[in-house]
Coordinates of N, CA and C in Angstrom, one line a residue:
M1 N 95.8 -36.4 38.0 CA 95.7 -37.6 37.2 C 96.9 -38.3 36.8
R2 N 97.0 -39.6 37.0 CA 98.3 -40.4 36.8 C 98.0 -41.3 35.5
I3 N 98.9 -41.0 34.5 CA 98.7 -41.8 33.2 C 99.8 -42.9 33.1
R4 N 99.3 -44.2 32.9 CA 100.1 -45.5 33.0 C 100.1 -46.0 31.6
P5 N 101.2 -46.4 31.1 CA 101.0 -47.4 29.9 C 100.5 -48.9 30.2
V6 N 99.7 -49.2 29.4 CA 99.2 -50.5 29.1 C 99.5 -51.3 28.0
G7 N 100.5 -52.2 28.1 CA 101.0 -52.8 26.7 C 101.5 -51.8 25.8
A8 N 101.4 -52.1 24.5 CA 101.8 -51.3 23.5 C 100.9 -50.3 22.9
H9 N 99.5 -50.3 23.2 CA 98.9 -49.5 22.6 C 97.5 -49.0 23.5
A10 N 97.8 -48.9 24.6 CA 96.7 -48.6 25.8 C 97.5 -47.7 26.8
L11 N 96.7 -46.8 27.5 CA 96.9 -46.0 28.5 C 96.0 -46.3 29.6
L12 N 96.2 -46.0 30.8 CA 95.2 -46.1 31.9 C 95.3 -44.9 32.7
L13 N 94.1 -44.2 32.8 CA 93.9 -42.8 33.4 C 93.6 -43.3 34.9
D14 N 94.3 -42.9 36.0 CA 94.2 -43.0 37.3 C 93.7 -41.8 37.7
C15 N 92.4 -41.6 38.1 CA 91.9 -40.2 38.4 C 91.7 -40.4 39.8
S16 N 92.2 -39.2 40.5 CA 92.4 -38.8 41.7 C 91.7 -37.7 42.0
A17 N 90.4 -37.8 42.7 CA 89.5 -36.6 43.1 C 90.0 -35.9 44.3
P18 N 90.0 -34.5 44.2 CA 90.2 -33.7 45.2 C 89.2 -33.8 46.3
A19 N 89.5 -33.3 47.4 CA 88.3 -33.7 48.7 C 86.9 -33.2 48.5
D20 N 86.7 -32.1 47.9 CA 85.6 -31.5 47.6 C 84.8 -32.0 46.3
V21 N 85.6 -33.2 45.5 CA 84.8 -33.6 44.4 C 84.5 -35.2 44.6
A22 N 83.5 -35.5 44.3 CA 83.2 -37.0 44.3 C 84.0 -37.8 43.2
Q23 N 84.6 -38.9 43.5 CA 85.2 -39.8 42.7 C 84.6 -40.0 41.3
A24 N 83.3 -40.6 41.8 CA 82.7 -40.9 40.3 C 82.3 -39.9 39.5
A25 N 82.1 -38.7 40.0 CA 81.8 -37.2 39.2 C 83.2 -37.0 38.2
L26 N 84.1 -37.2 39.0 CA 85.4 -36.8 38.2 C 85.7 -37.9 37.1
V27 N 85.6 -39.2 37.4 CA 85.8 -40.2 36.2 C 84.7 -39.9 35.2
D28 N 83.5 -39.6 35.6 CA 82.5 -39.3 34.6 C 82.7 -38.1 33.6
A29 N 83.4 -37.0 34.3 CA 83.6 -36.0 33.6 C 84.8 -36.2 32.7
W30 N 85.8 -37.0 33.1 CA 86.8 -37.4 32.1 C 86.2 -38.4 31.2
R31 N 85.4 -39.0 31.3 CA 84.8 -40.2 30.2 C 84.1 -39.3 29.3
A32 N 83.3 -38.4 29.6 CA 82.4 -37.3 29.0 C 83.5 -36.7 28.0
E33 N 84.5 -36.1 28.5 CA 85.4 -35.3 27.8 C 86.2 -36.0 26.7
L34 N 86.6 -37.2 27.1 CA 87.3 -38.1 26.0 C 86.5 -38.6 25.0
W35 N 85.2 -38.8 25.3 CA 83.9 -39.1 24.2 C 84.0 -37.9 23.2
R36 N 84.1 -36.6 23.9 CA 83.8 -35.5 22.7 C 85.2 -35.3 22.0
R37 N 86.3 -35.6 22.8 CA 87.4 -35.3 21.9 C 87.6 -36.4 20.7
R38 N 87.0 -37.5 21.1 CA 86.9 -38.4 20.2 C 86.0 -38.1 19.0
E39 N 84.9 -37.8 19.3 CA 83.9 -37.4 18.4 C 84.5 -36.1 17.3
R40 N 85.4 -35.3 17.9 CA 85.8 -34.3 17.3 C 87.2 -34.6 16.5
S41 N 87.5 -36.0 16.7 CA 88.7 -36.6 15.9 C 90.0 -36.0 16.7
E42 N 89.9 -35.4 17.8 CA 91.1 -35.0 18.5 C 91.6 -36.0 19.4
L43 N 91.1 -37.1 19.5 CA 91.6 -38.4 20.3 C 91.4 -39.6 19.4
L44 N 92.4 -40.2 18.9 CA 92.2 -41.5 18.3 C 92.3 -42.7 19.2
A45 N 91.2 -43.2 19.6 CA 91.2 -44.6 20.6 C 90.0 -45.3 20.1
V46 N 90.3 -46.7 20.1 CA 89.3 -47.7 19.9 C 88.4 -47.8 20.9
E47 N 88.7 -48.0 22.0 CA 88.0 -47.9 23.2 C 88.3 -47.2 24.4
I48 N 87.1 -46.6 24.8 CA 87.3 -45.9 26.1 C 86.6 -46.7 27.3
V49 N 87.0 -47.0 28.4 CA 86.5 -47.8 29.3 C 86.5 -47.6 30.5
P50 N 85.5 -47.0 31.2 CA 85.6 -46.3 32.4 C 85.4 -47.2 33.7
A51 N 85.9 -47.2 34.8 CA 85.6 -48.0 35.9 C 85.5 -47.2 37.1
A52 N 85.7 -47.5 38.2 CA 85.5 -46.9 39.6 C 86.2 -45.7 39.7
N53 N 87.6 -46.0 39.5 CA 88.6 -44.9 39.8 C 89.4 -44.9 38.5
T54 N 89.3 -45.5 37.4 CA 90.2 -45.3 36.3 C 89.5 -45.2 34.9
I55 N 90.1 -44.9 33.8 CA 89.6 -45.0 32.5 C 90.8 -45.6 31.7
L56 N 90.4 -46.7 30.9 CA 91.3 -47.2 30.0 C 91.1 -46.7 28.7
L57 N 92.0 -46.3 27.8 CA 92.2 -46.1 26.4 C 93.0 -46.9 25.7
D58 N 92.2 -47.6 24.9 CA 92.8 -49.0 24.1 C 92.6 -48.6 22.7
G59 N 93.6 -49.1 21.8 CA 93.4 -48.9 20.6 C 94.2 -47.7 20.1
L60 N 95.3 -47.3 20.8 CA 95.8 -46.0 20.6 C 96.8 -46.1 19.6
P61 N 97.0 -45.6 18.5 CA 98.2 -45.5 17.5 C 99.5 -44.9 18.0
D62 N 99.4 -43.9 18.9 CA 100.6 -43.5 19.4 C 100.3 -43.2 21.0
P63 N 100.7 -44.0 21.7 CA 100.2 -43.8 23.2 C 101.1 -42.6 24.0
A64 N 102.3 -42.6 23.6 CA 103.3 -41.3 24.0 C 102.5 -40.1 23.6
A65 N 102.1 -39.7 22.4 CA 101.6 -38.7 22.0 C 100.3 -38.3 22.7
T66 N 99.3 -39.3 22.6 CA 98.1 -39.2 23.5 C 98.2 -38.9 25.0
A67 N 99.3 -39.4 25.7 CA 99.6 -39.1 27.2 C 100.0 -37.6 27.0
D68 N 100.7 -37.1 26.0 CA 101.1 -35.8 26.0 C 99.7 -34.7 26.1
L69 N 98.9 -35.1 25.0 CA 97.6 -34.5 25.0 C 96.9 -34.4 26.1
L70 N 96.7 -35.8 26.9 CA 95.9 -35.8 28.1 C 96.6 -35.0 29.2
S71 N 97.6 -34.6 29.2 CA 98.5 -33.9 30.2 C 97.8 -32.4 30.1
R72 N 97.5 -32.0 28.8 CA 97.1 -30.7 28.7 C 95.5 -30.4 28.7
W73 N 94.8 -31.4 28.9 CA 93.3 -31.4 29.1 C 92.8 -31.4 30.4
A74 N 91.9 -30.5 30.8 CA 91.5 -30.6 32.0 C 89.9 -30.2 32.2
P75 N 89.1 -31.5 31.9 CA 87.7 -31.2 32.0 C 87.3 -31.0 33.3
T76 N 86.0 -30.2 33.5 CA 85.5 -29.9 34.5 C 84.3 -30.8 34.9
V77 N 84.2 -30.9 36.3 CA 83.1 -32.1 36.5 C 81.9 -31.7 35.9
A78 N 81.6 -30.5 35.9 CA 80.2 -30.2 35.4 C 80.0 -30.6 33.8
A79 N 80.9 -30.8 33.3 CA 81.0 -31.6 31.9 C 80.1 -32.8 32.1
A80 N 80.2 -33.6 33.0 CA 79.5 -34.8 33.0 C 78.0 -34.9 32.9
S81 N 77.6 -33.6 33.6 CA 76.1 -33.7 33.6 C 75.7 -33.4 32.2
N82 N 76.1 -32.7 31.2 CA 75.7 -32.4 30.1 C 76.1 -33.4 29.0
D83 N 76.6 -34.4 29.4 CA 77.1 -35.6 28.4 C 76.2 -36.1 27.7
A84 N 74.9 -36.5 28.3 CA 73.9 -37.5 27.7 C 73.3 -36.7 26.6
E85 N 73.2 -35.3 26.6 CA 72.6 -34.6 25.5 C 73.4 -34.3 24.5
G86 N 74.9 -34.3 24.7 CA 75.7 -33.9 24.0 C 76.3 -35.0 22.8
A87 N 77.4 -34.6 21.9 CA 77.6 -35.4 21.0 C 78.7 -36.5 21.7
A88 N 78.4 -37.8 20.8 CA 79.2 -38.7 21.3 C 79.6 -39.6 20.1
H89 N 80.4 -40.5 20.3 CA 81.3 -41.2 19.2 C 80.4 -42.5 18.6
R90 N 80.0 -43.2 19.2 CA 79.3 -44.3 18.8 C 77.7 -44.2 18.9
K91 N 77.0 -45.2 18.5 CA 75.4 -45.1 18.4 C 75.0 -45.2 19.9
S92 N 75.6 -46.0 20.7 CA 75.2 -46.1 22.0 C 75.3 -44.9 22.6
E93 N 76.2 -44.0 22.3 CA 76.7 -43.0 23.0 C 75.8 -41.7 22.7
R94 N 75.4 -41.8 21.3 CA 74.4 -40.8 21.0 C 73.5 -41.0 21.3
E95 N 72.8 -42.3 21.6 CA 71.4 -42.4 22.3 C 71.6 -42.6 23.6
S96 N 72.4 -42.0 24.4 CA 72.3 -42.3 25.7 C 71.6 -41.3 26.6
G97 N 70.3 -41.3 26.2 CA 69.4 -40.3 27.2 C 68.8 -41.2 28.3
E98 N 68.0 -40.7 28.9 CA 67.4 -41.5 30.0 C 66.6 -42.7 29.8
V99 N 66.8 -43.7 30.5 CA 66.1 -44.9 30.3 C 65.2 -45.2 31.5
T100 N 63.9 -45.5 31.5 CA 63.1 -45.6 32.6 C 63.1 -47.1 32.6
V101 N 63.4 -47.7 33.9 CA 63.6 -49.1 34.0 C 62.3 -49.8 34.9
P102 N 61.2 -50.1 34.4 CA 60.1 -50.7 35.2 C 60.5 -51.7 36.2
V103 N 60.2 -51.7 37.5 CA 60.9 -52.7 38.4 C 59.5 -53.2 39.3
D104 N 59.5 -54.2 39.6 CA 58.6 -54.8 40.7 C 59.6 -54.9 41.9
F105 N 59.0 -53.9 42.8 CA 59.8 -53.8 44.1 C 59.3 -54.8 45.1
D106 N 59.9 -56.3 44.9 CA 59.4 -57.3 45.7 C 60.8 -57.7 46.4
G107 N 62.0 -57.2 46.3 CA 63.0 -57.8 46.7 C 63.2 -58.5 48.1
P108 N 63.9 -59.4 48.6 CA 63.7 -60.1 49.7 C 64.6 -59.0 50.8
D109 N 65.5 -58.1 50.2 CA 66.3 -57.3 51.0 C 65.7 -55.9 51.4
L110 N 64.7 -55.6 50.5 CA 64.1 -54.1 50.5 C 63.9 -53.7 52.2
P111 N 63.4 -54.7 52.9 CA 63.1 -54.3 54.2 C 64.5 -53.9 55.1
A112 N 65.5 -54.8 54.8 CA 66.7 -54.4 55.4 C 67.3 -53.2 55.0
V113 N 67.2 -52.9 53.7 CA 67.5 -51.6 53.0 C 67.0 -50.1 53.9
A114 N 65.7 -50.5 54.0 CA 64.8 -49.3 54.6 C 65.4 -49.2 56.0
Q115 N 65.7 -50.3 56.8 CA 65.9 -50.3 58.1 C 67.6 -49.7 58.3
H116 N 68.2 -49.9 57.2 CA 69.8 -49.3 57.2 C 69.6 -47.6 57.0
W117 N 68.7 -47.6 56.3 CA 68.5 -46.0 55.9 C 67.4 -45.3 57.1
G118 N 67.2 -46.1 57.9 CA 66.4 -45.4 59.1 C 65.1 -44.9 58.8
I119 N 64.6 -45.5 57.6 CA 63.0 -45.2 57.1 C 62.1 -46.4 56.9
D120 N 61.1 -46.3 56.4 CA 60.1 -47.6 56.3 C 60.2 -47.6 54.9
V121 N 59.6 -48.9 54.4 CA 59.8 -49.5 53.3 C 59.0 -48.4 51.9
P122 N 57.9 -47.8 52.3 CA 57.2 -46.8 51.3 C 58.3 -45.7 51.1
A123 N 58.9 -45.2 52.0 CA 59.9 -44.1 51.9 C 61.0 -44.7 51.1
A124 N 61.6 -45.8 51.2 CA 62.7 -46.3 50.6 C 62.3 -46.4 49.2
L125 N 61.1 -46.7 48.9 CA 60.6 -46.8 47.5 C 60.7 -45.4 46.8
R126 N 60.1 -44.5 47.6 CA 60.3 -43.2 46.9 C 61.6 -42.8 46.8
R127 N 62.4 -43.1 47.7 CA 63.9 -42.7 47.3 C 64.4 -43.1 46.3
L128 N 64.2 -44.5 46.0 CA 64.8 -45.3 44.8 C 64.1 -44.7 43.5
T129 N 62.9 -44.7 43.4 CA 62.3 -44.2 42.2 C 62.3 -42.7 41.9
G130 N 62.8 -41.8 43.1 CA 63.0 -40.4 42.7 C 64.4 -40.0 42.6
T131 N 65.4 -41.0 42.7 CA 66.7 -40.7 42.4 C 67.2 -40.7 40.9
P132 N 67.7 -39.7 40.3 CA 68.2 -39.7 38.9 C 69.3 -40.4 39.0
F133 N 69.4 -41.7 38.5 CA 70.8 -42.4 38.5 C 71.4 -42.3 37.1
R134 N 72.9 -42.6 37.4 CA 73.5 -42.5 36.0 C 74.5 -43.6 36.1
V135 N 74.7 -44.3 34.7 CA 75.8 -45.6 34.7 C 77.0 -45.0 34.7
A136 N 77.7 -45.3 35.8 CA 79.2 -44.8 35.6 C 80.1 -45.9 35.0
F137 N 79.9 -47.3 35.1 CA 80.6 -48.0 34.3 C 79.7 -49.4 34.3
C138 N 80.3 -50.3 33.5 CA 79.8 -51.8 33.4 C 80.9 -52.7 34.0
G139 N 80.5 -53.6 34.6 CA 81.6 -54.5 35.0 C 81.0 -55.6 35.6
F140 N 81.8 -56.8 36.4 CA 81.2 -57.8 37.0 C 80.8 -59.0 36.2
A141 N 79.9 -58.5 35.1 CA 79.4 -59.5 34.1 C 78.8 -58.4 33.1
P142 N 79.1 -58.9 31.8 CA 78.5 -58.3 30.5 C 77.2 -57.6 30.7
G143 N 77.3 -56.1 30.6 CA 76.0 -55.4 30.6 C 75.5 -54.9 32.1
F144 N 76.4 -55.4 33.1 CA 75.9 -55.2 34.5 C 76.3 -53.7 34.9
P145 N 75.2 -52.6 35.0 CA 75.7 -51.3 35.2 C 75.8 -51.1 36.5
Y146 N 76.8 -50.1 37.0 CA 77.0 -49.6 38.2 C 76.2 -48.3 38.1
L147 N 75.1 -48.1 38.9 CA 74.4 -46.9 38.9 C 75.0 -46.0 40.0
T148 N 75.3 -44.7 39.8 CA 75.4 -43.8 40.9 C 74.3 -42.6 40.8
G149 N 74.3 -42.0 41.9 CA 73.0 -41.2 42.2 C 72.9 -41.2 43.8
L150 N 72.9 -42.3 44.4 CA 72.5 -42.1 45.8 C 73.5 -41.2 46.7
P151 N 73.1 -40.6 47.4 CA 74.1 -39.9 48.6 C 75.2 -40.9 49.3
A152 N 76.4 -40.7 49.2 CA 77.3 -41.4 50.0 C 77.0 -42.0 51.0
E153 N 76.4 -41.3 52.1 CA 75.9 -41.6 53.5 C 74.9 -42.8 53.3
L154 N 74.2 -43.0 52.1 CA 73.4 -44.2 52.1 C 74.0 -45.3 51.6
A155 N 75.3 -45.5 51.6 CA 76.1 -46.6 50.9 C 75.6 -48.0 52.0
L156 N 75.7 -49.0 51.4 CA 75.0 -50.2 52.1 C 76.2 -51.3 51.9
P157 N 76.2 -52.2 53.0 CA 77.1 -53.2 53.0 C 76.7 -54.2 52.3
R158 N 77.6 -55.2 51.7 CA 77.1 -56.3 51.0 C 76.8 -57.5 51.9
L159 N 76.0 -58.5 51.3 CA 75.9 -59.6 52.2 C 77.1 -60.3 52.7
A160 N 77.0 -60.9 54.0 CA 78.2 -61.6 54.4 C 78.6 -62.7 53.8
T161 N 77.5 -63.6 53.3 CA 77.4 -64.7 52.4 C 76.7 -64.4 51.1
P162 N 77.4 -64.3 50.0 CA 76.7 -64.0 48.7 C 75.8 -64.9 48.4
R163 N 74.7 -64.9 47.8 CA 73.7 -65.8 47.2 C 74.4 -66.9 46.1
P164 N 74.0 -68.0 45.9 CA 74.7 -68.8 45.0 C 74.0 -68.6 43.6
R165 N 73.0 -68.0 43.6 CA 72.2 -67.5 42.3 C 71.3 -66.4 42.5
V166 N 71.3 -65.4 41.7 CA 70.7 -64.2 41.8 C 70.0 -64.2 40.4
P167 N 68.7 -64.4 40.4 CA 68.0 -64.2 39.2 C 68.2 -63.1 38.2
A168 N 68.2 -63.1 36.8 CA 68.3 -62.2 36.0 C 67.4 -61.2 36.2
G169 N 67.7 -59.8 36.0 CA 66.8 -58.8 36.0 C 66.6 -58.1 37.6
S170 N 67.5 -58.7 38.4 CA 67.4 -58.2 40.0 C 68.2 -56.8 40.1
V171 N 67.3 -56.0 40.6 CA 68.0 -54.9 40.9 C 68.1 -54.6 42.5
A172 N 69.6 -54.3 42.7 CA 70.2 -54.5 43.6 C 71.0 -53.4 44.1
L173 N 71.4 -53.2 45.4 CA 72.3 -52.0 46.0 C 73.4 -52.7 46.9
A174 N 74.5 -52.0 46.6 CA 75.7 -52.5 47.4 C 76.6 -51.0 47.5
G175 N 77.3 -51.0 48.6 CA 78.2 -49.9 48.7 C 77.5 -48.5 48.2
P176 N 78.1 -47.6 47.3 CA 77.3 -46.5 46.8 C 76.6 -46.6 45.8
Y177 N 76.5 -48.0 45.2 CA 76.0 -48.2 43.8 C 74.6 -49.0 44.0
A178 N 73.7 -48.7 42.9 CA 72.8 -49.7 42.5 C 73.1 -50.4 41.4
G179 N 72.6 -51.3 41.0 CA 72.9 -52.3 39.9 C 71.9 -53.3 39.6
I180 N 71.8 -53.7 38.4 CA 71.0 -54.7 37.8 C 71.6 -55.8 37.1
Y181 N 71.3 -57.1 37.8 CA 72.0 -58.2 36.9 C 71.3 -58.6 35.7
P182 N 72.3 -58.7 34.6 CA 71.7 -59.0 33.3 C 71.6 -60.3 33.2
S183 N 72.2 -61.3 34.0 CA 71.9 -62.7 34.0 C 72.1 -63.2 35.3
A184 N 71.6 -64.5 35.3 CA 71.6 -65.1 36.5 C 73.1 -65.4 37.1
S185 N 73.3 -65.3 38.3 CA 74.7 -65.5 38.6 C 74.8 -65.3 40.5
P186 N 76.0 -65.8 40.6 CA 76.1 -65.5 42.1 C 76.2 -64.0 42.4
G187 N 75.8 -63.6 43.7 CA 76.2 -62.3 44.0 C 75.7 -62.0 45.5
G188 N 76.5 -60.7 45.8 CA 76.3 -60.5 47.3 C 75.4 -59.0 47.7
W189 N 74.9 -58.4 46.4 CA 74.1 -57.3 46.6 C 72.8 -57.5 47.3
L190 N 72.4 -56.4 47.9 CA 71.1 -56.5 48.4 C 70.0 -56.3 47.3
L191 N 69.1 -57.5 47.4 CA 68.2 -57.2 46.4 C 66.9 -56.5 46.8
V192 N 66.5 -55.5 45.9 CA 65.3 -54.6 46.2 C 64.2 -54.8 45.3
G193 N 64.5 -55.4 44.1 CA 63.3 -55.7 43.0 C 63.7 -56.5 41.9
R194 N 62.9 -56.7 40.8 CA 63.4 -57.2 39.7 C 62.7 -56.4 38.6
T195 N 63.4 -56.5 37.4 CA 62.8 -56.0 35.9 C 62.8 -57.2 35.0
E196 N 62.0 -56.9 33.8 CA 62.0 -57.6 32.8 C 62.9 -57.1 31.6
L197 N 63.4 -55.9 31.8 CA 64.2 -55.3 30.9 C 65.5 -56.1 30.4
V198 N 65.6 -56.5 29.2 CA 66.9 -57.0 28.9 C 68.0 -56.0 28.7
L199 N 69.1 -56.5 29.4 CA 70.3 -55.9 29.7 C 71.4 -55.7 28.6
F200 N 71.4 -57.2 28.2 CA 72.6 -57.6 27.5 C 72.0 -58.6 26.4
D201 N 72.3 -58.3 25.0 CA 71.9 -58.8 23.9 C 73.2 -59.0 22.8
V202 N 73.7 -60.1 22.6 CA 75.0 -60.1 21.6 C 74.5 -59.7 20.3
H203 N 73.2 -59.7 20.1 CA 72.7 -59.5 18.6 C 72.2 -57.9 18.3
A204 N 72.2 -57.4 19.4 CA 71.9 -55.6 19.5 C 73.1 -55.0 19.3
D205 N 72.6 -53.6 18.9 CA 73.8 -52.7 18.7 C 73.5 -51.4 19.3
P206 N 74.0 -51.2 20.8 CA 75.0 -51.9 21.1 C 74.6 -53.2 21.9
P207 N 75.5 -54.2 22.4 CA 74.8 -55.1 23.2 C 74.4 -54.8 24.6
A208 N 75.0 -53.8 25.2 CA 74.7 -53.5 26.6 C 73.6 -52.4 26.4
R209 N 72.3 -52.6 27.0 CA 71.3 -51.6 27.1 C 71.6 -50.4 27.8
L210 N 72.3 -50.5 28.9 CA 72.4 -49.4 29.7 C 74.3 -49.1 29.9
G211 N 74.8 -48.6 28.9 CA 76.0 -48.3 28.5 C 76.6 -46.8 29.6
P212 N 77.8 -46.6 29.9 CA 78.2 -45.6 30.7 C 77.7 -44.3 30.1
G213 N 77.3 -43.4 31.1 CA 76.9 -42.1 30.6 C 75.3 -42.2 30.6
T214 N 74.7 -43.3 30.5 CA 73.1 -43.2 30.5 C 72.5 -42.8 31.7
R215 N 71.6 -42.3 31.6 CA 70.8 -41.6 32.7 C 69.5 -42.7 32.9
V216 N 69.4 -43.3 34.3 CA 68.4 -44.3 34.5 C 67.4 -43.8 35.7
R217 N 66.3 -43.9 35.5 CA 65.2 -43.8 36.4 C 64.3 -45.2 36.8
L218 N 64.3 -45.4 37.8 CA 63.7 -46.9 38.4 C 62.4 -46.4 38.6
A219 N 61.4 -47.1 38.1 CA 59.8 -46.7 38.1 C 59.2 -48.1 38.8
A220 N 58.1 -48.0 39.8 CA 57.4 -49.0 40.0 C 56.7 -49.6 38.7
A221 N 56.9 -51.0 38.6 CA 56.0 -51.6 37.5 C 54.4 -51.7 37.9

């Protein structure tokens, strides 16, 4: 793992997975470990922000000392699978158990997804509803969850031309991820369904309904 300073009070952890470890699993293992360390007051950080290949630690009183600690920590990938039930620092993390998302699977790209996977639409629906997803990180828009869980060989290409407007609540697939649009926006992911679940509310605590580490199940509405 490469540790780089970012400004005066932050560090960026650049995670590099070995060939036999999935990148998302390694990042999630580090995220889980850092949350646990912060819960035990072994890590002083205001924000722990995971992404696809990195984790940002912000609000560090002493970045150099934190970097020294990080160099001596070595979380195992297995740690990520136990995180949802484990201790966490914030309310959102303490309550990051499994969330069932009711979905109307009527997306216009569902037949194309099934064709890409070499199966029929009912089999694609069984795969989506039978997959245990986990929020790897949020990005693109406030509250937009990037869900991992699908095998790497099922990765899907984005649309050649993005749609100018994707409705809020759209459940979509792109690359190795599933995602849910929290608000209407342009987007190039393949749309497989829609949900009425509110994913982002500035008046809620936490604002994002599906934060990193949350386990997610898609269920036919």
